[in-house]
CSV table of C-alpha atoms and ligand atoms in Angstrom, one decimal:
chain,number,residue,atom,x,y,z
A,1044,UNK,CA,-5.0,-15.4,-9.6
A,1045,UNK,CA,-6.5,-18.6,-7.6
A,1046,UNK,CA,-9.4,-18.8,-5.4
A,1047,UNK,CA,-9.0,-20.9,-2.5
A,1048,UNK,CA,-11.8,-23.3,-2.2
A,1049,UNK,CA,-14.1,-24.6,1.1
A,1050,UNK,CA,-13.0,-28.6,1.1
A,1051,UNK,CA,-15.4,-30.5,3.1
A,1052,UNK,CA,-14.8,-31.3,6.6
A,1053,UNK,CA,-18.1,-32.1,8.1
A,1054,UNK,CA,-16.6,-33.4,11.3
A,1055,UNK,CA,-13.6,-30.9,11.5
A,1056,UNK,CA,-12.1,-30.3,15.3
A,1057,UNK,CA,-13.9,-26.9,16.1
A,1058,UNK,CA,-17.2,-28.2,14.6
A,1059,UNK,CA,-17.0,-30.9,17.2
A,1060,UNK,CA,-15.8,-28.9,19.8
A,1061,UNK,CA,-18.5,-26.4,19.0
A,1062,UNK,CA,-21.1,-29.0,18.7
A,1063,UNK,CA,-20.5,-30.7,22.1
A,1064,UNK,CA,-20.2,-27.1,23.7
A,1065,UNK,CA,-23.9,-26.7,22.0
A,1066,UNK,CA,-25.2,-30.1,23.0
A,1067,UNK,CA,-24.3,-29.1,26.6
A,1068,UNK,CA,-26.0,-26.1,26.9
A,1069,UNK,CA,-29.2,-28.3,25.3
A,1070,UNK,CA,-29.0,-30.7,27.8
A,1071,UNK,CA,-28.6,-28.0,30.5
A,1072,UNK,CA,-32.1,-26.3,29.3
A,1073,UNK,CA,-33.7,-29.7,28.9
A,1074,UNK,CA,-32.9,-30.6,32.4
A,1075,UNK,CA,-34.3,-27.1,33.4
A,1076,UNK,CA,-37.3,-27.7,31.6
A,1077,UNK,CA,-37.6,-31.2,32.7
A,1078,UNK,CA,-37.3,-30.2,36.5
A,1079,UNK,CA,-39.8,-27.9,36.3
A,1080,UNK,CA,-42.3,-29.4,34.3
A,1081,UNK,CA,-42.4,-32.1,37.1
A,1082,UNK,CA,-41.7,-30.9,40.2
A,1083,UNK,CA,-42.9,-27.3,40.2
A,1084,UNK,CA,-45.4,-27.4,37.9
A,1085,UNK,CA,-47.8,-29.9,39.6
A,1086,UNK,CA,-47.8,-27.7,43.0
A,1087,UNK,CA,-48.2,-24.5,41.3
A,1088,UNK,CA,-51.5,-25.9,39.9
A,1089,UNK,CA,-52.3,-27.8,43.1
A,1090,UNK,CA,-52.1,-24.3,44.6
A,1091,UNK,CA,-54.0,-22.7,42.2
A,1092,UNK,CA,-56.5,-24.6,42.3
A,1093,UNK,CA,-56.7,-24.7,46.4
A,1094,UNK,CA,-56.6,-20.5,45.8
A,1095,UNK,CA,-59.7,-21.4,43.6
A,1096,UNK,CA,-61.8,-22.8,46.2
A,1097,UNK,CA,-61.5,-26.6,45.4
A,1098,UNK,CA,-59.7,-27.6,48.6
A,1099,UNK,CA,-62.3,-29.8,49.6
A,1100,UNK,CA,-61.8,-32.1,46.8
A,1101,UNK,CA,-58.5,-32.9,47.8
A,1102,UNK,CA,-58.3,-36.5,47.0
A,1103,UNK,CA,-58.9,-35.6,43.5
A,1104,UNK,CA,-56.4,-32.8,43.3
A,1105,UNK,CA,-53.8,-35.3,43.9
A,1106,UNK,CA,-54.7,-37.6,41.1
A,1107,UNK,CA,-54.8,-34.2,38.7
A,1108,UNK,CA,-51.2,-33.2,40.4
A,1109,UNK,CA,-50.1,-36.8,38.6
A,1110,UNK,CA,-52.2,-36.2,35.7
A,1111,UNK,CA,-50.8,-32.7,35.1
A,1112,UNK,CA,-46.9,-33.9,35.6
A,1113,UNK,CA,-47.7,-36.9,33.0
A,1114,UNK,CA,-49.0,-34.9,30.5
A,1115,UNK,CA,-46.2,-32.0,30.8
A,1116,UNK,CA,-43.5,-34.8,30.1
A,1117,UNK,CA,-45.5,-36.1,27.4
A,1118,UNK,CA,-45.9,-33.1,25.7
A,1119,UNK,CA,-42.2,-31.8,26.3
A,1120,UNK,CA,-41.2,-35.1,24.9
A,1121,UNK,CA,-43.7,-34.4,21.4
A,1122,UNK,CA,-42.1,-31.2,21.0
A,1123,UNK,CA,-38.9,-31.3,22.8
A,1124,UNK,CA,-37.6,-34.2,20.8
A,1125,UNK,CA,-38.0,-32.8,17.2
A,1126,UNK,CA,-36.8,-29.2,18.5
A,1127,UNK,CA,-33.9,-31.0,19.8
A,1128,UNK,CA,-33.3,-32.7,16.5
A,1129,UNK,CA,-33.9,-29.4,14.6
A,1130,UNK,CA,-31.6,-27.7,16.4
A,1131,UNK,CA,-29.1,-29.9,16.4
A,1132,UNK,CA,-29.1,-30.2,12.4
A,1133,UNK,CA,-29.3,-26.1,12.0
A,1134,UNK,CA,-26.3,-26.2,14.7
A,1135,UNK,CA,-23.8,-28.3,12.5
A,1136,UNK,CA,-24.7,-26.9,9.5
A,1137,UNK,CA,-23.8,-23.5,10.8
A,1138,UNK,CA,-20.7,-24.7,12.7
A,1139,UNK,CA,-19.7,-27.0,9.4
A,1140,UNK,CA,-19.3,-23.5,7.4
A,1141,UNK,CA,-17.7,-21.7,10.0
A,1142,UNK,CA,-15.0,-24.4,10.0
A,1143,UNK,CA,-14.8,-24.7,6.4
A,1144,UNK,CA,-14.6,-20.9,5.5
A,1145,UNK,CA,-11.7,-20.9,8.8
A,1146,UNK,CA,-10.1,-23.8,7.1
A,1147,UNK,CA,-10.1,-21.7,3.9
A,1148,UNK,CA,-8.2,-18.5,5.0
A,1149,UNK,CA,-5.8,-20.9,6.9
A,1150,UNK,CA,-5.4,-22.5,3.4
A,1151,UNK,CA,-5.1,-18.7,1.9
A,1152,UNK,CA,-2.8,-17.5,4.5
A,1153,UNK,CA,-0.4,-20.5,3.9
A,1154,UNK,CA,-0.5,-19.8,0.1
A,1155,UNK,CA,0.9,-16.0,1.1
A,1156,UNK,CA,3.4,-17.2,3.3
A,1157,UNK,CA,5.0,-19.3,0.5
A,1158,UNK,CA,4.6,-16.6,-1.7
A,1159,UNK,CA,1.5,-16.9,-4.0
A,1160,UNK,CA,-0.1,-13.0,-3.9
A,1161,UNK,CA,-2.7,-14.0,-6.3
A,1162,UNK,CA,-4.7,-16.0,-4.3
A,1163,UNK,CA,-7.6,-14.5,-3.0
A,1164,UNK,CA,-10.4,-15.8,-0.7
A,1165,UNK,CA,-14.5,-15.6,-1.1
A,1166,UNK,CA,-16.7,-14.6,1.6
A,1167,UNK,CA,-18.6,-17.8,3.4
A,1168,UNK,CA,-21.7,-15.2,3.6
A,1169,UNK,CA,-21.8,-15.2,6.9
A,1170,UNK,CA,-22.4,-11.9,8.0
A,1171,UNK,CA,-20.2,-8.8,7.6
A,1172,UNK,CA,-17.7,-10.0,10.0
A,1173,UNK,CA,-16.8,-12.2,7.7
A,1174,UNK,CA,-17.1,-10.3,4.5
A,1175,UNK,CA,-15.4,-7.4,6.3
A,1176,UNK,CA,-12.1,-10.2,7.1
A,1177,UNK,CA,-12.3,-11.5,3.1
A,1178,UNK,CA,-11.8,-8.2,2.0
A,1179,UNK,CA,-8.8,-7.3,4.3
A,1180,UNK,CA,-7.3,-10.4,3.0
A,1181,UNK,CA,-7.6,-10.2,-0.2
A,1182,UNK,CA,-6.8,-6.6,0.2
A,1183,UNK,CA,-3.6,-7.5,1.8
A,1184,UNK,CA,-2.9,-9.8,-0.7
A,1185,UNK,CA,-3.4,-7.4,-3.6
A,1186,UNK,CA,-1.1,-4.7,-2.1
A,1187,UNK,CA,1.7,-7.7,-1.3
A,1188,UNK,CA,1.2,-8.6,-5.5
A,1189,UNK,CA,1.6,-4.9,-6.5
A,1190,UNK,CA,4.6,-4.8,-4.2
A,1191,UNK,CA,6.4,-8.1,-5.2
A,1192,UNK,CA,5.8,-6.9,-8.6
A,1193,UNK,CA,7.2,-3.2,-8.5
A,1194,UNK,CA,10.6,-5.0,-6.4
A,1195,UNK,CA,10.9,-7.3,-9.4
A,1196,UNK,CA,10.2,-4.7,-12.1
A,1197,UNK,CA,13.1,-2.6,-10.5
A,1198,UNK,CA,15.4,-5.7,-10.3
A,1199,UNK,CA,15.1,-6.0,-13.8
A,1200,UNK,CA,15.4,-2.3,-15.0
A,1201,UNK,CA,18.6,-2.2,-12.1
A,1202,UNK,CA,20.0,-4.9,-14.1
A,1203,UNK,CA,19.5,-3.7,-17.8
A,1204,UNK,CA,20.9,-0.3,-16.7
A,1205,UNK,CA,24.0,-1.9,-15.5
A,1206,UNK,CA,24.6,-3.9,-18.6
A,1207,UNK,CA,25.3,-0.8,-20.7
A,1208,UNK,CA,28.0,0.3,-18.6
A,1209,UNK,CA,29.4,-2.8,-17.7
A,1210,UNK,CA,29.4,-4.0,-21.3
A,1211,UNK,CA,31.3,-1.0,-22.8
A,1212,UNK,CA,33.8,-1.4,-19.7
A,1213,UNK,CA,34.1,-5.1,-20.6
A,1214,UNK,CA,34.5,-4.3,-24.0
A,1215,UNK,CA,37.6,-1.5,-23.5
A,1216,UNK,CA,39.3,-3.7,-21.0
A,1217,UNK,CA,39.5,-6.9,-24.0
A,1218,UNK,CA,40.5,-4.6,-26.5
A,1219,UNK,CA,43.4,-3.1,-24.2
A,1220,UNK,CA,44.4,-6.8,-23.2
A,1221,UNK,CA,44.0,-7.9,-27.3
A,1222,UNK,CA,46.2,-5.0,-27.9
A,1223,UNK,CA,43.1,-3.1,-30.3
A,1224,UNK,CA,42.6,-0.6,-27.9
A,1225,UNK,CA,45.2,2.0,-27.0
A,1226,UNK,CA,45.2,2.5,-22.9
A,1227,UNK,CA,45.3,6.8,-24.0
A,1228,UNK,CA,43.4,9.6,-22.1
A,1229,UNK,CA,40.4,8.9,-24.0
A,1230,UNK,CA,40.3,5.4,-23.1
A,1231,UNK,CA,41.0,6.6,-19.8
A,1232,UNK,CA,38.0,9.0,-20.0
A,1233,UNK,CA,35.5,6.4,-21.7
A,1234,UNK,CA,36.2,4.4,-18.5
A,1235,UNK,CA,36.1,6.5,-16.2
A,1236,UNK,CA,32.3,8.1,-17.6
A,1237,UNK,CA,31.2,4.5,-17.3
A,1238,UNK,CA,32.5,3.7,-13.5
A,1239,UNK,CA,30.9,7.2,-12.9
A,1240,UNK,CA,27.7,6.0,-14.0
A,1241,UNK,CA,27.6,3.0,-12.2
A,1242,UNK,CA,28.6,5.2,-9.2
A,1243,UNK,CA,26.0,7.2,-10.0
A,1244,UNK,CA,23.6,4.6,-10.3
A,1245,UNK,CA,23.9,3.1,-7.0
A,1246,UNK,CA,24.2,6.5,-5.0
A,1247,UNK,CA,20.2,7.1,-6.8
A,1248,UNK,CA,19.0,3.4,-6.1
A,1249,UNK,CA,19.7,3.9,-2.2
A,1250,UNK,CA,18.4,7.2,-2.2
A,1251,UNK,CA,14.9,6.5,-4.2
A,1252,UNK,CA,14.6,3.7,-2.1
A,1253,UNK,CA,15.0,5.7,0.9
A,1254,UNK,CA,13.1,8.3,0.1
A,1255,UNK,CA,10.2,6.0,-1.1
A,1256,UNK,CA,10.3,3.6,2.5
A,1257,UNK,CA,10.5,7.0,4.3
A,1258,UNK,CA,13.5,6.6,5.8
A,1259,UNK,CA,15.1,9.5,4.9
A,1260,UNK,CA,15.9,11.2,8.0
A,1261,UNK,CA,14.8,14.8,7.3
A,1262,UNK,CA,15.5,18.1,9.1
A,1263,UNK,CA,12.9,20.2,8.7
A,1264,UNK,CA,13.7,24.0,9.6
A,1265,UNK,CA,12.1,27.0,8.5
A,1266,UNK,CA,13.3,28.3,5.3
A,1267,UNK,CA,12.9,31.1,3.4
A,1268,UNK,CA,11.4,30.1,-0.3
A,1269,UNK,CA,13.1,32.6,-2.1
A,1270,UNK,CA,16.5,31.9,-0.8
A,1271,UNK,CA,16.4,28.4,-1.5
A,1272,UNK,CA,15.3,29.1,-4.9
A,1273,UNK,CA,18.3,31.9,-5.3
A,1274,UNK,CA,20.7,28.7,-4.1
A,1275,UNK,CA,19.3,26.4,-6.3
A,1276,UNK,CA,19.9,28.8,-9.3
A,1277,UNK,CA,22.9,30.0,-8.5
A,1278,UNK,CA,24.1,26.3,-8.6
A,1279,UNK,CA,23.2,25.7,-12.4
A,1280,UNK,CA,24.7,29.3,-13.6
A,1281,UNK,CA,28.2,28.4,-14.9
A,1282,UNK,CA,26.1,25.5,-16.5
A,1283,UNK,CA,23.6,27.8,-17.7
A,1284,UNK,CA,25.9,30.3,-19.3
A,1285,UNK,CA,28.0,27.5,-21.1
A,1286,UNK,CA,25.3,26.1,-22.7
A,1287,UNK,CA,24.0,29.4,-23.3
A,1288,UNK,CA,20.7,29.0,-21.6
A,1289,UNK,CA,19.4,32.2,-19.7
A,1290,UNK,CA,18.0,31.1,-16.2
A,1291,UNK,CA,15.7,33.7,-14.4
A,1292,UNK,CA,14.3,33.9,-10.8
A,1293,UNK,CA,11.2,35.4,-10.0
A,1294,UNK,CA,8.9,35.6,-7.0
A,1295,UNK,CA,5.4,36.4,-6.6
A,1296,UNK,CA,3.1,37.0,-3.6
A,1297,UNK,CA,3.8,38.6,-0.3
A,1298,UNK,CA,6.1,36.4,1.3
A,1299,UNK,CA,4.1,36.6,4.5
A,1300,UNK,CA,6.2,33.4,6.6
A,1301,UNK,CA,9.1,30.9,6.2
A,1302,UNK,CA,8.2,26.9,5.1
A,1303,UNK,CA,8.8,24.3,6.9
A,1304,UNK,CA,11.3,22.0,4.6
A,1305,UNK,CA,14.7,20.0,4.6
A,1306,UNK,CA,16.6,22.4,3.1
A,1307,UNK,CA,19.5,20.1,1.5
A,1308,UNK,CA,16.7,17.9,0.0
A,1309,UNK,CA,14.8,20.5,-1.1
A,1310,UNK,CA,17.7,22.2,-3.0
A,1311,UNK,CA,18.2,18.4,-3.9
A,1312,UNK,CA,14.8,18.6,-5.8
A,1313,UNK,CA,14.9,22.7,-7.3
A,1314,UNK,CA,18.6,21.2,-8.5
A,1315,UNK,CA,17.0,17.9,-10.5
A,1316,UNK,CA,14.3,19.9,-12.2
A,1317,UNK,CA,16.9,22.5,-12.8
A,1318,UNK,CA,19.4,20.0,-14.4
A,1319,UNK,CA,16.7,18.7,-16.6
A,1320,UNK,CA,15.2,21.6,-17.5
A,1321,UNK,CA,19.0,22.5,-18.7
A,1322,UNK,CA,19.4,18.8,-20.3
A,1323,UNK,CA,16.6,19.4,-22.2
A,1324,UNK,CA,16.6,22.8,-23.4
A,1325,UNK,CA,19.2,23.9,-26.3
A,1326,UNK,CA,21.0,26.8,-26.8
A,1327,UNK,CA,19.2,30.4,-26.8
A,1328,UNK,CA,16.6,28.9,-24.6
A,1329,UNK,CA,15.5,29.9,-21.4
A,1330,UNK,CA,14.6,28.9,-17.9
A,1331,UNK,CA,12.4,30.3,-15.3
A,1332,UNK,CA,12.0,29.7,-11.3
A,1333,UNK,CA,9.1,31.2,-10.4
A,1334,UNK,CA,8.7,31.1,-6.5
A,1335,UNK,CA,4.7,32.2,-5.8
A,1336,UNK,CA,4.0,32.9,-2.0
A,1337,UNK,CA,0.5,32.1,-1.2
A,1338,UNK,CA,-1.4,32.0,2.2
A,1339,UNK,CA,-2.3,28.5,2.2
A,1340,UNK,CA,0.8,27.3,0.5
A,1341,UNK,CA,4.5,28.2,-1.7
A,1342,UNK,CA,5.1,27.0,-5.1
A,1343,UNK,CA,7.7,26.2,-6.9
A,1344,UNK,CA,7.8,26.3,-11.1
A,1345,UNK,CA,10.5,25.4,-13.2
A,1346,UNK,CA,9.9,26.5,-16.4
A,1347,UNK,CA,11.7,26.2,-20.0
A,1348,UNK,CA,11.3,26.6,-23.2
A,1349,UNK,CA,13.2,23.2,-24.3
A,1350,UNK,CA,11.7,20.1,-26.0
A,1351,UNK,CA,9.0,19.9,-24.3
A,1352,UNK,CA,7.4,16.3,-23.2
A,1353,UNK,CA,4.7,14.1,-25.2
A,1354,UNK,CA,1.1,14.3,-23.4
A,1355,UNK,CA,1.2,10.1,-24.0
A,1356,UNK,CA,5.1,10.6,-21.9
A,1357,UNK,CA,3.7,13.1,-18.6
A,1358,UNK,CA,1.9,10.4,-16.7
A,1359,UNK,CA,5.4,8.3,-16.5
A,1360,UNK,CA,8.1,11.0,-16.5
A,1361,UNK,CA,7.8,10.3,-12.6
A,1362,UNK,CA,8.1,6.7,-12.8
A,1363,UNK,CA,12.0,4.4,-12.0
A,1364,UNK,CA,14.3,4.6,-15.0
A,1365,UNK,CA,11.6,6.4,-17.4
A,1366,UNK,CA,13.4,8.1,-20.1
A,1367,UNK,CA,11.1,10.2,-22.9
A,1368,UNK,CA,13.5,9.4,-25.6
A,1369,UNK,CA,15.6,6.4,-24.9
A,1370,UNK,CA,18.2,6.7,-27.2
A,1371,UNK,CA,19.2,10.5,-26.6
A,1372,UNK,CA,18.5,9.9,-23.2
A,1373,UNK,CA,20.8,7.4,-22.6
A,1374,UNK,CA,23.7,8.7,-24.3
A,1375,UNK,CA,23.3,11.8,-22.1
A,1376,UNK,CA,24.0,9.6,-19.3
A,1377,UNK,CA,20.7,10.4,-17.3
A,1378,UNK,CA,19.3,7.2,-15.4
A,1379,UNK,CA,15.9,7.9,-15.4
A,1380,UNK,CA,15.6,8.6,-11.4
A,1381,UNK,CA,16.0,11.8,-11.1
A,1382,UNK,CA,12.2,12.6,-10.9
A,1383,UNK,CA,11.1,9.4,-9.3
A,1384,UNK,CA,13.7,10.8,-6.3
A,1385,UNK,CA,12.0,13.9,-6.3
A,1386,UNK,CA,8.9,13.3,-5.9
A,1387,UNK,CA,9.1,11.2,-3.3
A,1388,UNK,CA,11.4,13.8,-1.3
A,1389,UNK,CA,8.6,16.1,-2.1
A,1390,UNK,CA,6.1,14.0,-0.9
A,1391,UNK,CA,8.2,12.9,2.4
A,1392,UNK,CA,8.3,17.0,3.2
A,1393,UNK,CA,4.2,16.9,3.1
A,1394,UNK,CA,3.8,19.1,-1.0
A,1395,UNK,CA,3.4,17.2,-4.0
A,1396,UNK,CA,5.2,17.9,-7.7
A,1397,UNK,CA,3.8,17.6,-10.8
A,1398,UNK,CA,4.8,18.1,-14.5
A,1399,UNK,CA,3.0,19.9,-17.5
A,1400,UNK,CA,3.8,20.2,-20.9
A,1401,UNK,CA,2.4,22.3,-23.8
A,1402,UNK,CA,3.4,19.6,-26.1
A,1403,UNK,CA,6.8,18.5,-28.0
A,1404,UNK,CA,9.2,21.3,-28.6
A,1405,UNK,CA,7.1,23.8,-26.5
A,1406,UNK,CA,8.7,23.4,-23.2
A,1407,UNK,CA,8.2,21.6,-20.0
A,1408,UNK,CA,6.8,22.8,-16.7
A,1409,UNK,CA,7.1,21.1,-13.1
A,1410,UNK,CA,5.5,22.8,-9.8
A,1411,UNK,CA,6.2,21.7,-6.4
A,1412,UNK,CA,3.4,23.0,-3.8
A,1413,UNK,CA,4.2,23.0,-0.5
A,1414,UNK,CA,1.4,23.5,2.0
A,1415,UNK,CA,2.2,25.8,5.0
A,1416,UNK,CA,2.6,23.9,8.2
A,1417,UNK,CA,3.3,25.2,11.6
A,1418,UNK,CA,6.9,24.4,12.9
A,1419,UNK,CA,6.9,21.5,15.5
A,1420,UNK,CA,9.5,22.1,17.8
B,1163,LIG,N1,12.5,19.7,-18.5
B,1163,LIG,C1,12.2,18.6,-19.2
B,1163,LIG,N2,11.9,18.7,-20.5
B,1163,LIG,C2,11.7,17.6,-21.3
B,1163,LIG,N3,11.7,16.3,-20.8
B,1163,LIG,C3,12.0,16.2,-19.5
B,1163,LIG,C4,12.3,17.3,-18.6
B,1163,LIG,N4,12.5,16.8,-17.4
B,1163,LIG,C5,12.4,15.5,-17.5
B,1163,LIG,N5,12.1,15.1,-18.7
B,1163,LIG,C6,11.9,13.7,-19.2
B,1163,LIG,O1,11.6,12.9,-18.1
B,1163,LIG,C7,12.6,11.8,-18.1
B,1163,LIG,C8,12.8,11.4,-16.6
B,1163,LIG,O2,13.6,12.4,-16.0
B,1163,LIG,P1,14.5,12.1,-14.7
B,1163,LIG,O3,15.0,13.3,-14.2
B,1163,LIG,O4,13.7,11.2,-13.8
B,1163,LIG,O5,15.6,11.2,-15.4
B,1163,LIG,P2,16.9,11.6,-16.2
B,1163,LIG,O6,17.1,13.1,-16.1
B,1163,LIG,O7,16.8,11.0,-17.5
B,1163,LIG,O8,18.0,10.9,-15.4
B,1163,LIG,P3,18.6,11.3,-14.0
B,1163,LIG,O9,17.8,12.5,-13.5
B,1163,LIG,O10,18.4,10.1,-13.1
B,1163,LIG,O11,20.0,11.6,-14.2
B,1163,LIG,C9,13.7,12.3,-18.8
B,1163,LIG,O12,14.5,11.3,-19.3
B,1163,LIG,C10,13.1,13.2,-19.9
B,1163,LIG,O13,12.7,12.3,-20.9
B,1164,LIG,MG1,17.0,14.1,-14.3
């Protein structure tokens, strides 16, 4: 992170401008002054005096008219001059730092433009206008740095994920052509998987990112919770059965009004947690969807008694391309997105989902909570 530094410029373009503008307004007052120290001021006090009954000495009250305008020159001259000069030099030293600290976020502004987010500025202390404009900017610059950071971070996990695939398609295609590798169903198959994968990949890539920039065009309708649970379960139960993995609905609450949700991504989202929850839970195991109507909000809980997920694991099971158990993971073809899309399809419908976990081997547990919104049209 760099901080960008005031360079002098005494004699920059606005401190001039602003000086002469300054100087202007001086000279204005001092002509003011000037014009009334000697021409009104004398008859005022001539008048005065007249008012005080001194009329009759009227040849002297013209020689004290001239003494009076002589010594109101003098004395604006004594203290006019070094006022002048004082505020002249207080005038430039403010303008000088106004320029500089300007100079400094044009300097800062041109380093983000060209693509250095570290940079940040420092205040010039000139009053919270100013502190209040350093902090947006390096506030901005901070959220650009986090951004530029996650896009690269996803380059490089989109890239590793594709070199599995590509690699083991790579590798059948050289054995087929070096005459090692039979072209056979289960050639056919191993290629196929990994093309599916790919597939796969990119189909989740456009729809994370989607989801995440908000651009997923949803059609909220009012649903009925239970329903889209039944759907969702229904979905998994051929699934369920062959792995031999009992899957149970419940609902709870009086189930007083419908939500207000996209139904094909929320049955997007019920069907992720339910495909995990099935991934990760062996035979004899069970799974529950537990739909709880309450007045301020429905929930959501999918439930199983699998393998559970490490306490040090829960904080990133949500993040891009996070996988628990690498190895295993990989092998069972998951990408790692599956949660990352959820939750921000959640999130995009207004509720929020979150996992818990007893611990490994002790089964997993996410909750989606959707808040109850009136319909808007
Ligand atoms: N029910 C669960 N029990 C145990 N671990 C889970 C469960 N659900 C998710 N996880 C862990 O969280 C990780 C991330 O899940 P996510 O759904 O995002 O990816 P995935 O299932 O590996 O791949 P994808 O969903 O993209 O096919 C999983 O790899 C797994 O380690
Ligand atoms: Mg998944």
């Amino acid at each position: 992170m760099s901080t960008v530094s005031d360079r002098p410029q005494p004699w920059s373009p606005l401190t001039v401008r602003l000086m002469l503008a300054q100087t202007a307004v001086l000279l204005v007052g001092l002509v003011i002054v000037v014009i009334t120290a000697v021409m009104v001021g004398p008859s005022m006090f001539y008048h005065e005096l007249i008012r005080a009954g001194h009329a009759d000495e009227a040849s002297g009250l013209m020689h004290l008219e001239d003494a009076f305008r002589s010594v109101s020159l003098t004395a604006l001259a004594i203290g006019g001059i070094p006022a002048l000069y004082i505020a002249g030099l207080l005038s430039f030293y403010l303008y000088r730092t106004i320029g500089k600290s300007l100079a400094s976020f044009t300097t800062a502004a041109g380093e983000v433009a060209a693509g250095n987010y570290g940079v940040r500025v420092t205040s010039p202390k000139l009053g919270p206008e100013f502190d209040s404009l350093a902090a947006s900017f390096n506030d901005m610059a901070a959220k650009l740095n986090a951004v530029d950071t996650t896009r690269r971070q996803m380059l490089a996990d989109l890239a590793h994920e594709m070199r599995t695939p590509l690699t083991s398609l790579k590798g059948h295609l050289e054995g087929i052509e070096d005459g090692v590798v039979d072209l056979d169903e289960r050639t056919t198959a191993i290629l196929h998987a990994q093309i599916t994968r790919l597939e796969r990949l990119a189909r989740d890539i456009r729809q994370l990112t989607q989801a995440e920039e908000g651009m997923t065009h949803l059609q909220l309708t009012l649903q009925d919770p239970d329903q889209l649970a039944a759907q969702a379960v229904d979905a998994v139960e051929q699934a369920a059965v062959d792995k031999n993995v009992s899957v149970t609905n419940i609902s709870t609450g009086s189930p007083v009004a419908p939500v207000l949700v996209d139904r094909e991504r929320m049955g997007q989202v019920l069907g992720n947690l339910l495909e995990n929850a099935l991934r990760h839970t062996p035979p004899g195991g069970a799974i529950t969807v537990h739909t709880d109507h309450r007045p301020t909000e429905v929930t959501f809980t999918v439930t199983d008694t699998g393998e559970g997920i490490p306490a040090a694991s829960l904080a990133h099971v949500f993040e891009r391309f996070y996988r628990a158990n690498t190895g295993r993971e990989a092998q069972r073809g998951g990408s790692g997105l599956g949660l990352a899309i959820s939750k921000a399809l959640v999130e995009a419908q207004g509720g929020t989902l979150e996992a818990t976990s007893p611990g490994p081997g002790r089964g997993a547990s996410f909750r989606i909570r959707l808040p109850r919104r009136a319909a808007s049209g």
